Tab-separated table of C-alpha atoms in Angstrom:
chain	number	residue	atom	x	y	z
A	1	UNK	CA	-14.254	9.782	12.695
A	2	UNK	CA	-10.515	9.292	12.926
A	3	UNK	CA	-7.814	11.630	14.172
A	4	UNK	CA	-5.908	11.122	10.909
A	5	UNK	CA	-6.476	11.042	7.175
A	6	UNK	CA	-6.296	7.477	5.818
A	7	UNK	CA	-4.031	6.707	2.871
A	8	UNK	CA	-7.015	5.229	1.049
A	9	UNK	CA	-10.752	5.486	1.547
A	10	UNK	CA	-12.481	2.276	0.422
A	11	UNK	CA	-15.366	4.167	-1.199
A	12	UNK	CA	-13.035	6.077	-3.514
A	13	UNK	CA	-11.786	4.050	-6.454
A	14	UNK	CA	-9.878	5.188	-9.534
A	15	UNK	CA	-12.036	6.271	-12.444
A	16	UNK	CA	-11.213	5.000	-15.938
A	17	UNK	CA	-11.033	4.267	-18.800
A	18	UNK	CA	-7.622	2.703	-18.332
A	19	UNK	CA	-5.086	1.614	-20.898
A	20	UNK	CA	-3.015	-1.199	-19.388
A	21	UNK	CA	0.142	-0.379	-21.362
A	22	UNK	CA	0.002	3.266	-20.254
A	23	UNK	CA	-0.580	2.261	-16.627
A	24	UNK	CA	2.356	-0.180	-16.723
A	25	UNK	CA	4.612	2.566	-18.106
A	26	UNK	CA	3.429	5.010	-15.418
A	27	UNK	CA	4.034	2.376	-12.733
A	28	UNK	CA	7.580	1.810	-13.972
A	29	UNK	CA	8.192	5.557	-13.914
A	30	UNK	CA	6.980	5.890	-10.302
A	31	UNK	CA	9.101	2.908	-9.266
A	32	UNK	CA	12.149	4.542	-10.883
A	33	UNK	CA	11.396	7.884	-9.233
A	34	UNK	CA	10.958	6.406	-5.759
A	35	UNK	CA	13.846	3.913	-5.913
A	36	UNK	CA	16.473	6.437	-4.868
A	37	UNK	CA	14.547	8.042	-2.020
A	38	UNK	CA	16.097	8.056	1.442
A	39	UNK	CA	14.528	5.344	3.583
A	40	UNK	CA	15.480	7.315	6.705
A	41	UNK	CA	13.663	10.467	5.568
A	42	UNK	CA	10.053	10.555	6.777
A	43	UNK	CA	8.984	12.937	4.018
A	44	UNK	CA	10.532	10.754	1.315
A	45	UNK	CA	8.798	7.672	2.686
A	46	UNK	CA	5.418	9.412	2.945
A	47	UNK	CA	5.798	10.631	-0.618
A	48	UNK	CA	6.746	7.150	-1.830
A	49	UNK	CA	3.887	5.510	0.085
A	50	UNK	CA	1.332	7.885	-1.379
A	51	UNK	CA	2.665	7.690	-4.942
A	52	UNK	CA	2.961	3.909	-4.922
A	53	UNK	CA	-0.425	3.399	-3.256
A	54	UNK	CA	-2.194	5.481	-5.887
A	55	UNK	CA	-0.225	3.852	-8.696
A	56	UNK	CA	-0.944	0.277	-7.556
A	57	UNK	CA	-4.658	1.033	-7.203
A	58	UNK	CA	-4.775	2.557	-10.690
A	59	UNK	CA	-2.768	-0.316	-12.167
A	60	UNK	CA	-5.125	-2.822	-10.545
A	61	UNK	CA	-8.126	-0.949	-11.954
A	62	UNK	CA	-6.542	-1.145	-15.425
A	63	UNK	CA	-5.989	-4.891	-15.051
A	64	UNK	CA	-9.592	-5.385	-13.928
A	65	UNK	CA	-10.841	-3.290	-16.859
A	66	UNK	CA	-8.638	-5.227	-19.305
A	67	UNK	CA	-10.076	-8.509	-18.078
A	68	UNK	CA	-13.612	-7.162	-18.333
A	69	UNK	CA	-14.276	-7.743	-14.658
A	70	UNK	CA	-16.933	-5.605	-13.012
A	71	UNK	CA	-18.990	-5.302	-16.186
């Protein structure tokens, strides 16, 4: 047991189905939303880290699904 909550737990993966075009659009939106955050603000950086971590994992799952990997 850890004294903190991890950003990602390896046993928890995004659940699909995923549409790659939708996931790309959502990724662009998150990148736009986080681009202007204050790098010196701890809350902004935690928010960005969480949002981007989840988005990258979901985008990767969509790419894997598109390629037919894991079937």
